[in-house]
């Protein structure tokens, strides 16, 4: 009995001591991240039964002291709260899941730091990686299309990879780049000119992206100072996992085809038009007709047995669009491995993409790999980094400009009379029929005119984060961006108008950029009244470029193509070039919050650039913003309907420094003369100096309103802005008496005024059925305010004129054709009935350049998206629509395909040409090419290209969790989609979203376009 009593006492003492031990105070550390493994700053952490509390720092880290038998409660606006038992652990990492009712309340990157969306004072759009992957895309710009208000994404070619332009709140420069600044994992991408209009962002694997933030107003972009005028796109790629190992595999395969073919003449129609042109030659060229030798009766030349039968009837009726366009297969594979624990994480990501183009001979192949790591070496010391490499090769058939005998041109102009090859295997050509222009057929052009673009970008960044004291941290990072790009070109001998004797060239470019950035961050809360988030830093960036070009011609054989330039009998003079520039910067930002409802942000950056004159190498770019969280006021704080109401206003200045290096300095150039049969080369001054050259400076005012209703299930966002750029840069002409043709100088100002509206509906419904929706609308009005000297500036096919918008097409106003009743009036203009009739703007009786006017505009007035997602149990249906209005297309292919009947094939529209019986038409009377055609830019070639596009229709199925458990999987999803499933537009070409020009404002310039495919895709996502 006594023994039993003693045992009980000992047991009670043991339990008591255990309880006391468990109750001892522990120091607990950890990290709080989102479902995409991004650190969450400002997460509130409280002990479940106590007064202890803290919050996470900028990297999501926290530290708190309490007993080991307690639980920690993690709360953060926009995310589901979690209660996590400590269980005597000293490290507790937590991953919060975003709540369905607060889709807009996410953590966003703002440059050198992160903040909650609810605490933003500037206009920042954000997209998570899951939303970007809703539809398969080959590059980030395409994936961003329609996701963010104020961001106009225009994919102007249907070739693999496309040609994508992105404009944030309109255009801000007339000669420097209008592309935004891209920052990828902290590395600032160089915007120097890559080949064929490409951009560094085109080579980033979109499957690697965790989130994208787009900084739109000056308050948010001013932190990037001299490079923020066109907006900033901050890309954060996926990280490793801290909660154990994961593996994912994503794959999709797609089939694309050209959904629209353009109506062109058949063989019989072409021959009839040719005969009609011959009959009309006497009317339009009586002098040439009288010679008897200038024009030949076409019926007398149809005796080639390869093309005609004994009666002169054509043997072939080839539809070259059907021959040249194909069903194109695309396959994409993404594999990732991630792992980690409370001390650090790492991840490896690889991707392979192989995309055929719908145009014969075009394709793109990409291999990419990325490695990322983060490790907590000490409680106060953390390091991490990312390395990524891509190897991409494109075979292209739609070179910028579209002129010349290109494959896409010959798709329309190759004669239907000819086959691809004759019975003996030889190529058929337009020149096989006498009197034709002579271009080769498009299949031969694609096979024997080779254009390859190989690009290898490398991005690397390493950082170290040091905690100096409570609330104060220092981060230092060094990053690099290296791009090697090579364009290989070869054309076989015998290609008429391209390479009669064979030619080849190689163009190499290498861009190197490194940056060294350092900044302090201070986070401090003073009770429930004051909160400060301050940052102070400095950085250096250096960029250099080297390029070389070599070519040769007269190849006896096409075997070597461009791989042995020495095989050409004629060696052309090689060329090379190099430049370098540097940027020295100092920057700061202070975010101050009063009572969690009055927000103030002050930003300033000083940039010094080697590109500008010695008098203006440094400039200061400030900004200020305020916001009022009205829903935090007592009269709204517990409102049943209004869950978020914020008013914000900002003002700031940013710059644009993206001009070529050395433009402020005098330049040297090569000169050559022939003396005594020898070529002599010398060096002399080629450019005049401009020591007063200074930055383009953009000032912007933004007023924004955010409203969330019903626990943020329904969200509205409205922004109104005024954006003005001064001191625009241009390589402007100067009097030749100076000895020089141009000088780079500041020449004027331009403004953009706009409004942006976004509506977001988050998961209305229940666990069985729900609906989410997104509608956004953006409107921008651009005007040139001032040009030095007031003179118009002609830029490609567009004009820059005071009081008008950039991107305005310039040409004659087409009034139709002269009728027989107007013969006397037509004669005053040296015209005949059947000729094109232009408006005499100045009524001086002469049609010349003084009668040209603005005939359209390629840049849209407005654009947007209407997207809906319906979920039923494990099924999900996405319907994504895109629209654009106020934009025109200047289709220059009409010049060749309507104006030059009888020497190449034409559009069927020429069958509606002027005749004595058909005079109410806009198409001139058919005549031979040398009988005085007019081929100007005119309003007949301009079409309203507003459109509504079915961008993506996707049905997906997620396997339920019970089955996943039995399969030992975390995720299994199947999906099928169709992209570009319809287009409603007045434009008669392949697609209204076109730009086949390298000019910065030639959006909407069409010339032998590459059709945008309709793509059916099937895929799966597997997670372990």
PDB file of N, CA, C and O in Angstrom, residues 172-173 175-181 188-192 224-231 541 543 579-585 605-613 616-619 621 654-664 693-698 725-729 744 746:
ATOM      1  N   UNK A 172       5.184  57.134 -75.028  1.00  0.00           N
ATOM      2  CA  UNK A 172       5.772  58.304 -74.373  1.00  0.00           C
ATOM      3  C   UNK A 172       7.007  58.821 -75.076  1.00  0.00           C
ATOM      4  O   UNK A 172       7.615  59.786 -74.613  1.00  0.00           O
ATOM      5  N   UNK A 173       7.402  58.211 -76.173  1.00  0.00           N
ATOM      6  CA  UNK A 173       8.613  58.654 -76.867  1.00  0.00           C
ATOM      7  C   UNK A 173       8.426  58.465 -78.362  1.00  0.00           C
ATOM      8  O   UNK A 173       7.686  57.578 -78.799  1.00  0.00           O
ATOM      9  N   UNK A 175      11.292  58.413 -80.512  1.00  0.00           N
ATOM     10  CA  UNK A 175      12.465  57.820 -81.145  1.00  0.00           C
ATOM     11  C   UNK A 175      13.170  56.822 -80.237  1.00  0.00           C
ATOM     12  O   UNK A 175      13.833  55.917 -80.732  1.00  0.00           O
ATOM     13  N   UNK A 176      13.058  56.975 -78.910  1.00  0.00           N
ATOM     14  CA  UNK A 176      13.601  55.963 -78.023  1.00  0.00           C
ATOM     15  C   UNK A 176      12.537  54.900 -77.803  1.00  0.00           C
ATOM     16  O   UNK A 176      11.430  54.997 -78.307  1.00  0.00           O
ATOM     17  N   UNK A 177      12.858  53.897 -77.042  1.00  0.00           N
ATOM     18  CA  UNK A 177      11.931  52.785 -76.880  1.00  0.00           C
ATOM     19  C   UNK A 177      10.676  53.196 -76.122  1.00  0.00           C
ATOM     20  O   UNK A 177      10.710  54.040 -75.231  1.00  0.00           O
ATOM     21  N   UNK A 178       9.548  52.587 -76.490  1.00  0.00           N
ATOM     22  CA  UNK A 178       8.303  52.716 -75.744  1.00  0.00           C
ATOM     23  C   UNK A 178       8.005  51.457 -74.941  1.00  0.00           C
ATOM     24  O   UNK A 178       6.940  51.348 -74.332  1.00  0.00           O
ATOM     25  N   UNK A 179       8.934  50.508 -74.947  1.00  0.00           N
ATOM     26  CA  UNK A 179       8.754  49.282 -74.184  1.00  0.00           C
ATOM     27  C   UNK A 179       8.968  49.561 -72.704  1.00  0.00           C
ATOM     28  O   UNK A 179       9.779  50.405 -72.324  1.00  0.00           O
ATOM     29  N   UNK A 180       8.274  48.833 -71.843  1.00  0.00           N
ATOM     30  CA  UNK A 180       8.487  49.021 -70.406  1.00  0.00           C
ATOM     31  C   UNK A 180       9.842  48.480 -69.973  1.00  0.00           C
ATOM     32  O   UNK A 180      10.522  47.759 -70.719  1.00  0.00           O
ATOM     33  N   UNK A 181      10.227  48.821 -68.761  1.00  0.00           N
ATOM     34  CA  UNK A 181      11.420  48.253 -68.146  1.00  0.00           C
ATOM     35  C   UNK A 181      11.042  46.923 -67.512  1.00  0.00           C
ATOM     36  O   UNK A 181      10.055  46.838 -66.786  1.00  0.00           O
ATOM     37  N   UNK A 188      17.716  43.917 -63.750  1.00  0.00           N
ATOM     38  CA  UNK A 188      17.142  44.847 -64.720  1.00  0.00           C
ATOM     39  C   UNK A 188      17.592  44.442 -66.121  1.00  0.00           C
ATOM     40  O   UNK A 188      18.794  44.354 -66.401  1.00  0.00           O
ATOM     41  N   UNK A 189      16.623  44.193 -66.983  1.00  0.00           N
ATOM     42  CA  UNK A 189      16.922  43.753 -68.332  1.00  0.00           C
ATOM     43  C   UNK A 189      17.346  44.920 -69.213  1.00  0.00           C
ATOM     44  O   UNK A 189      16.717  45.990 -69.197  1.00  0.00           O
ATOM     45  N   UNK A 190      18.390  44.716 -69.982  1.00  0.00           N
ATOM     46  CA  UNK A 190      18.798  45.719 -70.961  1.00  0.00           C
ATOM     47  C   UNK A 190      17.768  45.795 -72.072  1.00  0.00           C
ATOM     48  O   UNK A 190      17.211  44.774 -72.500  1.00  0.00           O
ATOM     49  N   UNK A 191      17.493  47.024 -72.562  1.00  0.00           N
ATOM     50  CA  UNK A 191      16.516  47.196 -73.640  1.00  0.00           C
ATOM     51  C   UNK A 191      17.189  47.577 -74.948  1.00  0.00           C
ATOM     52  O   UNK A 191      16.581  48.155 -75.832  1.00  0.00           O
ATOM     53  N   UNK A 192      18.485  47.278 -75.072  1.00  0.00           N
ATOM     54  CA  UNK A 192      19.164  47.553 -76.336  1.00  0.00           C
ATOM     55  C   UNK A 192      18.572  46.692 -77.439  1.00  0.00           C
ATOM     56  O   UNK A 192      17.986  45.637 -77.190  1.00  0.00           O
ATOM     57  N   UNK A 224      12.488  53.567 -60.131  1.00  0.00           N
ATOM     58  CA  UNK A 224      13.410  53.202 -61.206  1.00  0.00           C
ATOM     59  C   UNK A 224      13.825  54.411 -62.034  1.00  0.00           C
ATOM     60  O   UNK A 224      14.464  54.245 -63.076  1.00  0.00           O
ATOM     61  N   UNK A 225      13.420  55.606 -61.605  1.00  0.00           N
ATOM     62  CA  UNK A 225      13.946  56.856 -62.119  1.00  0.00           C
ATOM     63  C   UNK A 225      14.040  56.991 -63.611  1.00  0.00           C
ATOM     64  O   UNK A 225      13.034  57.072 -64.327  1.00  0.00           O
ATOM     65  N   UNK A 226      15.263  57.005 -64.112  1.00  0.00           N
ATOM     66  CA  UNK A 226      15.540  57.328 -65.509  1.00  0.00           C
ATOM     67  C   UNK A 226      15.010  56.299 -66.483  1.00  0.00           C
ATOM     68  O   UNK A 226      14.998  56.546 -67.691  1.00  0.00           O
ATOM     69  N   UNK A 227      14.565  55.138 -65.992  1.00  0.00           N
ATOM     70  CA  UNK A 227      14.100  54.087 -66.894  1.00  0.00           C
ATOM     71  C   UNK A 227      12.649  53.714 -66.661  1.00  0.00           C
ATOM     72  O   UNK A 227      12.165  52.728 -67.215  1.00  0.00           O
ATOM     73  N   UNK A 228      11.918  54.509 -65.880  1.00  0.00           N
ATOM     74  CA  UNK A 228      10.564  54.139 -65.525  1.00  0.00           C
ATOM     75  C   UNK A 228       9.469  54.806 -66.318  1.00  0.00           C
ATOM     76  O   UNK A 228       8.287  54.580 -66.042  1.00  0.00           O
ATOM     77  N   UNK A 229       9.814  55.638 -67.313  1.00  0.00           N
ATOM     78  CA  UNK A 229       8.791  56.430 -68.005  1.00  0.00           C
ATOM     79  C   UNK A 229       7.757  55.583 -68.729  1.00  0.00           C
ATOM     80  O   UNK A 229       6.604  55.986 -68.865  1.00  0.00           O
ATOM     81  N   UNK A 230       8.134  54.407 -69.221  1.00  0.00           N
ATOM     82  CA  UNK A 230       7.210  53.554 -69.963  1.00  0.00           C
ATOM     83  C   UNK A 230       6.557  52.493 -69.090  1.00  0.00           C
ATOM     84  O   UNK A 230       5.942  51.561 -69.608  1.00  0.00           O
ATOM     85  N   UNK A 231       6.673  52.633 -67.776  1.00  0.00           N
ATOM     86  CA  UNK A 231       6.151  51.623 -66.873  1.00  0.00           C
ATOM     87  C   UNK A 231       7.191  50.553 -66.598  1.00  0.00           C
ATOM     88  O   UNK A 231       8.215  50.439 -67.287  1.00  0.00           O
ATOM     89  N   UNK A 541      25.135  50.182 -62.617  1.00  0.00           N
ATOM     90  CA  UNK A 541      24.834  49.251 -63.699  1.00  0.00           C
ATOM     91  C   UNK A 541      25.699  49.594 -64.900  1.00  0.00           C
ATOM     92  O   UNK A 541      25.900  50.771 -65.232  1.00  0.00           O
ATOM     93  N   UNK A 543      26.469  48.354 -69.041  1.00  0.00           N
ATOM     94  CA  UNK A 543      26.026  47.587 -70.199  1.00  0.00           C
ATOM     95  C   UNK A 543      26.996  47.803 -71.339  1.00  0.00           C
ATOM     96  O   UNK A 543      27.412  48.942 -71.604  1.00  0.00           O
ATOM     97  N   UNK A 579      29.824  49.391 -78.174  1.00  0.00           N
ATOM     98  CA  UNK A 579      29.520  50.559 -77.354  1.00  0.00           C
ATOM     99  C   UNK A 579      29.337  50.110 -75.917  1.00  0.00           C
ATOM    100  O   UNK A 579      29.202  48.911 -75.630  1.00  0.00           O
ATOM    101  N   UNK A 580      29.324  51.057 -75.019  1.00  0.00           N
ATOM    102  CA  UNK A 580      29.135  50.768 -73.600  1.00  0.00           C
ATOM    103  C   UNK A 580      28.537  51.992 -72.935  1.00  0.00           C
ATOM    104  O   UNK A 580      28.709  53.128 -73.391  1.00  0.00           O
ATOM    105  N   UNK A 581      27.800  51.765 -71.849  1.00  0.00           N
ATOM    106  CA  UNK A 581      27.248  52.870 -71.071  1.00  0.00           C
ATOM    107  C   UNK A 581      27.079  52.433 -69.630  1.00  0.00           C
ATOM    108  O   UNK A 581      27.017  51.234 -69.326  1.00  0.00           O
ATOM    109  N   UNK A 582      27.010  53.407 -68.741  1.00  0.00           N
ATOM    110  CA  UNK A 582      26.881  53.110 -67.325  1.00  0.00           C
ATOM    111  C   UNK A 582      25.843  53.988 -66.662  1.00  0.00           C
ATOM    112  O   UNK A 582      25.493  55.066 -67.165  1.00  0.00           O
ATOM    113  N   UNK A 583      25.334  53.515 -65.529  1.00  0.00           N
ATOM    114  CA  UNK A 583      24.323  54.235 -64.778  1.00  0.00           C
ATOM    115  C   UNK A 583      24.691  54.162 -63.303  1.00  0.00           C
ATOM    116  O   UNK A 583      24.975  53.083 -62.776  1.00  0.00           O
ATOM    117  N   UNK A 584      24.694  55.324 -62.647  1.00  0.00           N
ATOM    118  CA  UNK A 584      25.002  55.424 -61.223  1.00  0.00           C
ATOM    119  C   UNK A 584      23.784  56.019 -60.529  1.00  0.00           C
ATOM    120  O   UNK A 584      23.323  57.090 -60.910  1.00  0.00           O
ATOM    121  N   UNK A 585      23.245  55.322 -59.498  1.00  0.00           N
ATOM    122  CA  UNK A 585      21.942  55.708 -58.960  1.00  0.00           C
ATOM    123  C   UNK A 585      21.930  55.697 -57.436  1.00  0.00           C
ATOM    124  O   UNK A 585      22.605  54.881 -56.788  1.00  0.00           O
ATOM    125  N   UNK A 605      14.743  59.383 -56.643  1.00  0.00           N
ATOM    126  CA  UNK A 605      15.891  58.686 -57.230  1.00  0.00           C
ATOM    127  C   UNK A 605      16.748  59.675 -58.011  1.00  0.00           C
ATOM    128  O   UNK A 605      16.214  60.505 -58.768  1.00  0.00           O
ATOM    129  N   UNK A 606      18.038  59.575 -57.839  1.00  0.00           N
ATOM    130  CA  UNK A 606      19.010  60.346 -58.616  1.00  0.00           C
ATOM    131  C   UNK A 606      19.732  59.375 -59.527  1.00  0.00           C
ATOM    132  O   UNK A 606      20.312  58.388 -59.068  1.00  0.00           O
ATOM    133  N   UNK A 607      19.664  59.632 -60.824  1.00  0.00           N
ATOM    134  CA  UNK A 607      20.343  58.799 -61.811  1.00  0.00           C
ATOM    135  C   UNK A 607      21.378  59.619 -62.554  1.00  0.00           C
ATOM    136  O   UNK A 607      21.109  60.760 -62.963  1.00  0.00           O
ATOM    137  N   UNK A 608      22.532  59.023 -62.737  1.00  0.00           N
ATOM    138  CA  UNK A 608      23.554  59.621 -63.577  1.00  0.00           C
ATOM    139  C   UNK A 608      23.896  58.683 -64.708  1.00  0.00           C
ATOM    140  O   UNK A 608      24.207  57.508 -64.481  1.00  0.00           O
ATOM    141  N   UNK A 609      23.803  59.159 -65.956  1.00  0.00           N
ATOM    142  CA  UNK A 609      24.003  58.307 -67.122  1.00  0.00           C
ATOM    143  C   UNK A 609      25.124  58.843 -67.995  1.00  0.00           C
ATOM    144  O   UNK A 609      25.227  60.048 -68.235  1.00  0.00           O
ATOM    145  N   UNK A 610      25.941  57.935 -68.496  1.00  0.00           N
ATOM    146  CA  UNK A 610      27.032  58.314 -69.393  1.00  0.00           C
ATOM    147  C   UNK A 610      26.537  58.690 -70.778  1.00  0.00           C
ATOM    148  O   UNK A 610      27.307  59.189 -71.597  1.00  0.00           O
ATOM    149  N   UNK A 611      25.224  58.453 -71.062  1.00  0.00           N
ATOM    150  CA  UNK A 611      24.701  58.729 -72.401  1.00  0.00           C
ATOM    151  C   UNK A 611      24.475  60.209 -72.666  1.00  0.00           C
ATOM    152  O   UNK A 611      24.365  60.616 -73.825  1.00  0.00           O
ATOM    153  N   UNK A 612      24.360  61.018 -71.608  1.00  0.00           N
ATOM    154  CA  UNK A 612      23.940  62.402 -71.802  1.00  0.00           C
ATOM    155  C   UNK A 612      25.101  63.376 -71.691  1.00  0.00           C
ATOM    156  O   UNK A 612      26.202  63.031 -71.256  1.00  0.00           O
ATOM    157  N   UNK A 613      24.813  64.604 -72.103  1.00  0.00           N
ATOM    158  CA  UNK A 613      25.844  65.629 -72.154  1.00  0.00           C
ATOM    159  C   UNK A 613      26.407  65.957 -70.779  1.00  0.00           C
ATOM    160  O   UNK A 613      25.751  65.757 -69.753  1.00  0.00           O
ATOM    161  N   UNK A 616      24.260  67.654 -68.261  1.00  0.00           N
ATOM    162  CA  UNK A 616      22.989  67.060 -67.805  1.00  0.00           C
ATOM    163  C   UNK A 616      23.115  65.570 -67.521  1.00  0.00           C
ATOM    164  O   UNK A 616      22.194  64.799 -67.795  1.00  0.00           O
ATOM    165  N   UNK A 617      24.236  65.148 -66.971  1.00  0.00           N
ATOM    166  CA  UNK A 617      24.422  63.717 -66.763  1.00  0.00           C
ATOM    167  C   UNK A 617      23.614  63.184 -65.578  1.00  0.00           C
ATOM    168  O   UNK A 617      23.304  62.002 -65.526  1.00  0.00           O
ATOM    169  N   UNK A 618      23.277  64.050 -64.634  1.00  0.00           N
ATOM    170  CA  UNK A 618      22.497  63.622 -63.476  1.00  0.00           C
ATOM    171  C   UNK A 618      21.127  64.286 -63.481  1.00  0.00           C
ATOM    172  O   UNK A 618      20.987  65.439 -63.896  1.00  0.00           O
ATOM    173  N   UNK A 619      20.141  63.535 -63.008  1.00  0.00           N
ATOM    174  CA  UNK A 619      18.783  64.079 -62.894  1.00  0.00           C
ATOM    175  C   UNK A 619      18.108  63.461 -61.679  1.00  0.00           C
ATOM    176  O   UNK A 619      18.410  62.324 -61.282  1.00  0.00           O
ATOM    177  N   UNK A 621      14.470  62.337 -59.876  1.00  0.00           N
ATOM    178  CA  UNK A 621      13.117  61.929 -60.214  1.00  0.00           C
ATOM    179  C   UNK A 621      12.340  61.668 -58.916  1.00  0.00           C
ATOM    180  O   UNK A 621      12.506  60.620 -58.284  1.00  0.00           O
ATOM    181  N   UNK A 654       9.398  60.643 -63.970  1.00  0.00           N
ATOM    182  CA  UNK A 654      10.298  59.563 -64.362  1.00  0.00           C
ATOM    183  C   UNK A 654      11.001  59.968 -65.647  1.00  0.00           C
ATOM    184  O   UNK A 654      10.680  60.993 -66.264  1.00  0.00           O
ATOM    185  N   UNK A 655      11.956  59.140 -66.087  1.00  0.00           N
ATOM    186  CA  UNK A 655      12.753  59.504 -67.263  1.00  0.00           C
ATOM    187  C   UNK A 655      12.820  58.384 -68.274  1.00  0.00           C
ATOM    188  O   UNK A 655      12.358  57.267 -68.049  1.00  0.00           O
ATOM    189  N   UNK A 656      13.409  58.702 -69.402  1.00  0.00           N
ATOM    190  CA  UNK A 656      13.670  57.731 -70.457  1.00  0.00           C
ATOM    191  C   UNK A 656      15.071  57.984 -70.976  1.00  0.00           C
ATOM    192  O   UNK A 656      15.341  59.018 -71.586  1.00  0.00           O
ATOM    193  N   UNK A 657      15.953  57.049 -70.710  1.00  0.00           N
ATOM    194  CA  UNK A 657      17.361  57.210 -71.093  1.00  0.00           C
ATOM    195  C   UNK A 657      17.767  56.276 -72.216  1.00  0.00           C
ATOM    196  O   UNK A 657      18.954  56.145 -72.504  1.00  0.00           O
ATOM    197  N   UNK A 658      16.776  55.630 -72.850  1.00  0.00           N
ATOM    198  CA  UNK A 658      17.099  54.565 -73.802  1.00  0.00           C
ATOM    199  C   UNK A 658      17.424  55.096 -75.195  1.00  0.00           C
ATOM    200  O   UNK A 658      16.772  54.779 -76.187  1.00  0.00           O
ATOM    201  N   UNK A 659      18.446  55.934 -75.255  1.00  0.00           N
ATOM    202  CA  UNK A 659      18.983  56.371 -76.544  1.00  0.00           C
ATOM    203  C   UNK A 659      20.296  55.638 -76.780  1.00  0.00           C
ATOM    204  O   UNK A 659      20.887  55.089 -75.845  1.00  0.00           O
ATOM    205  N   UNK A 660      20.779  55.596 -78.020  1.00  0.00           N
ATOM    206  CA  UNK A 660      22.077  54.958 -78.257  1.00  0.00           C
ATOM    207  C   UNK A 660      23.181  55.660 -77.486  1.00  0.00           C
ATOM    208  O   UNK A 660      23.105  56.853 -77.178  1.00  0.00           O
ATOM    209  N   UNK A 661      24.203  54.919 -77.137  1.00  0.00           N
ATOM    210  CA  UNK A 661      25.336  55.483 -76.405  1.00  0.00           C
ATOM    211  C   UNK A 661      26.066  56.521 -77.261  1.00  0.00           C
ATOM    212  O   UNK A 661      26.044  56.475 -78.492  1.00  0.00           O
ATOM    213  N   UNK A 662      26.672  57.480 -76.581  1.00  0.00           N
ATOM    214  CA  UNK A 662      27.578  58.487 -77.179  1.00  0.00           C
ATOM    215  C   UNK A 662      26.879  59.556 -78.000  1.00  0.00           C
ATOM    216  O   UNK A 662      27.536  60.358 -78.673  1.00  0.00           O
ATOM    217  N   UNK A 663      25.530  59.633 -77.966  1.00  0.00           N
ATOM    218  CA  UNK A 663      24.858  60.600 -78.824  1.00  0.00           C
ATOM    219  C   UNK A 663      25.114  62.047 -78.388  1.00  0.00           C
ATOM    220  O   UNK A 663      24.867  62.975 -79.151  1.00  0.00           O
ATOM    221  N   UNK A 664      25.572  62.264 -77.185  1.00  0.00           N
ATOM    222  CA  UNK A 664      25.917  63.621 -76.764  1.00  0.00           C
ATOM    223  C   UNK A 664      27.299  64.035 -77.249  1.00  0.00           C
ATOM    224  O   UNK A 664      27.656  65.210 -77.184  1.00  0.00           O
ATOM    225  N   UNK A 693      22.465  67.782 -74.369  1.00  0.00           N
ATOM    226  CA  UNK A 693      21.484  66.708 -74.475  1.00  0.00           C
ATOM    227  C   UNK A 693      21.078  66.220 -73.079  1.00  0.00           C
ATOM    228  O   UNK A 693      21.922  65.966 -72.226  1.00  0.00           O
ATOM    229  N   UNK A 694      19.766  66.097 -72.844  1.00  0.00           N
ATOM    230  CA  UNK A 694      19.291  65.683 -71.527  1.00  0.00           C
ATOM    231  C   UNK A 694      18.160  64.677 -71.658  1.00  0.00           C
ATOM    232  O   UNK A 694      17.683  64.368 -72.758  1.00  0.00           O
ATOM    233  N   UNK A 695      17.709  64.213 -70.504  1.00  0.00           N
ATOM    234  CA  UNK A 695      16.727  63.150 -70.420  1.00  0.00           C
ATOM    235  C   UNK A 695      15.362  63.558 -70.970  1.00  0.00           C
ATOM    236  O   UNK A 695      14.953  64.699 -70.845  1.00  0.00           O
ATOM    237  N   UNK A 696      14.672  62.574 -71.550  1.00  0.00           N
ATOM    238  CA  UNK A 696      13.226  62.726 -71.662  1.00  0.00           C
ATOM    239  C   UNK A 696      12.651  62.630 -70.249  1.00  0.00           C
ATOM    240  O   UNK A 696      13.054  61.770 -69.456  1.00  0.00           O
ATOM    241  N   UNK A 697      11.711  63.496 -69.942  1.00  0.00           N
ATOM    242  CA  UNK A 697      11.170  63.535 -68.574  1.00  0.00           C
ATOM    243  C   UNK A 697       9.660  63.438 -68.636  1.00  0.00           C
ATOM    244  O   UNK A 697       8.994  64.242 -69.291  1.00  0.00           O
ATOM    245  N   UNK A 698       9.113  62.436 -67.962  1.00  0.00           N
ATOM    246  CA  UNK A 698       7.680  62.194 -67.963  1.00  0.00           C
ATOM    247  C   UNK A 698       7.109  62.509 -66.592  1.00  0.00           C
ATOM    248  O   UNK A 698       7.594  61.998 -65.575  1.00  0.00           O
ATOM    249  N   UNK A 725       5.083  63.921 -71.323  1.00  0.00           N
ATOM    250  CA  UNK A 725       6.525  63.787 -71.502  1.00  0.00           C
ATOM    251  C   UNK A 725       7.058  65.058 -72.136  1.00  0.00           C
ATOM    252  O   UNK A 725       6.491  65.586 -73.099  1.00  0.00           O
ATOM    253  N   UNK A 726       8.143  65.577 -71.579  1.00  0.00           N
ATOM    254  CA  UNK A 726       8.813  66.769 -72.091  1.00  0.00           C
ATOM    255  C   UNK A 726      10.229  66.415 -72.534  1.00  0.00           C
ATOM    256  O   UNK A 726      10.776  65.382 -72.150  1.00  0.00           O
ATOM    257  N   UNK A 727      10.801  67.290 -73.343  1.00  0.00           N
ATOM    258  CA  UNK A 727      12.174  67.107 -73.827  1.00  0.00           C
ATOM    259  C   UNK A 727      12.337  65.790 -74.580  1.00  0.00           C
ATOM    260  O   UNK A 727      13.308  65.053 -74.401  1.00  0.00           O
ATOM    261  N   UNK A 728      11.338  65.473 -75.445  1.00  0.00           N
ATOM    262  CA  UNK A 728      11.428  64.248 -76.230  1.00  0.00           C
ATOM    263  C   UNK A 728      12.695  64.258 -77.080  1.00  0.00           C
ATOM    264  O   UNK A 728      13.104  65.301 -77.607  1.00  0.00           O
ATOM    265  N   UNK A 729      13.290  63.079 -77.225  1.00  0.00           N
ATOM    266  CA  UNK A 729      14.557  62.939 -77.935  1.00  0.00           C
ATOM    267  C   UNK A 729      14.335  62.457 -79.359  1.00  0.00           C
ATOM    268  O   UNK A 729      13.490  61.611 -79.622  1.00  0.00           O
ATOM    269  N   UNK A 744      21.253  64.507 -82.455  1.00  0.00           N
ATOM    270  CA  UNK A 744      20.331  64.041 -81.432  1.00  0.00           C
ATOM    271  C   UNK A 744      20.056  65.190 -80.476  1.00  0.00           C
ATOM    272  O   UNK A 744      20.972  65.761 -79.882  1.00  0.00           O
ATOM    273  N   UNK A 746      16.702  67.360 -77.927  1.00  0.00           N
ATOM    274  CA  UNK A 746      15.379  67.381 -77.309  1.00  0.00           C
ATOM    275  C   UNK A 746      14.467  68.270 -78.137  1.00  0.00           C
ATOM    276  O   UNK A 746      14.797  69.436 -78.376  1.00  0.00           O
TER     277      UNK A 746
END
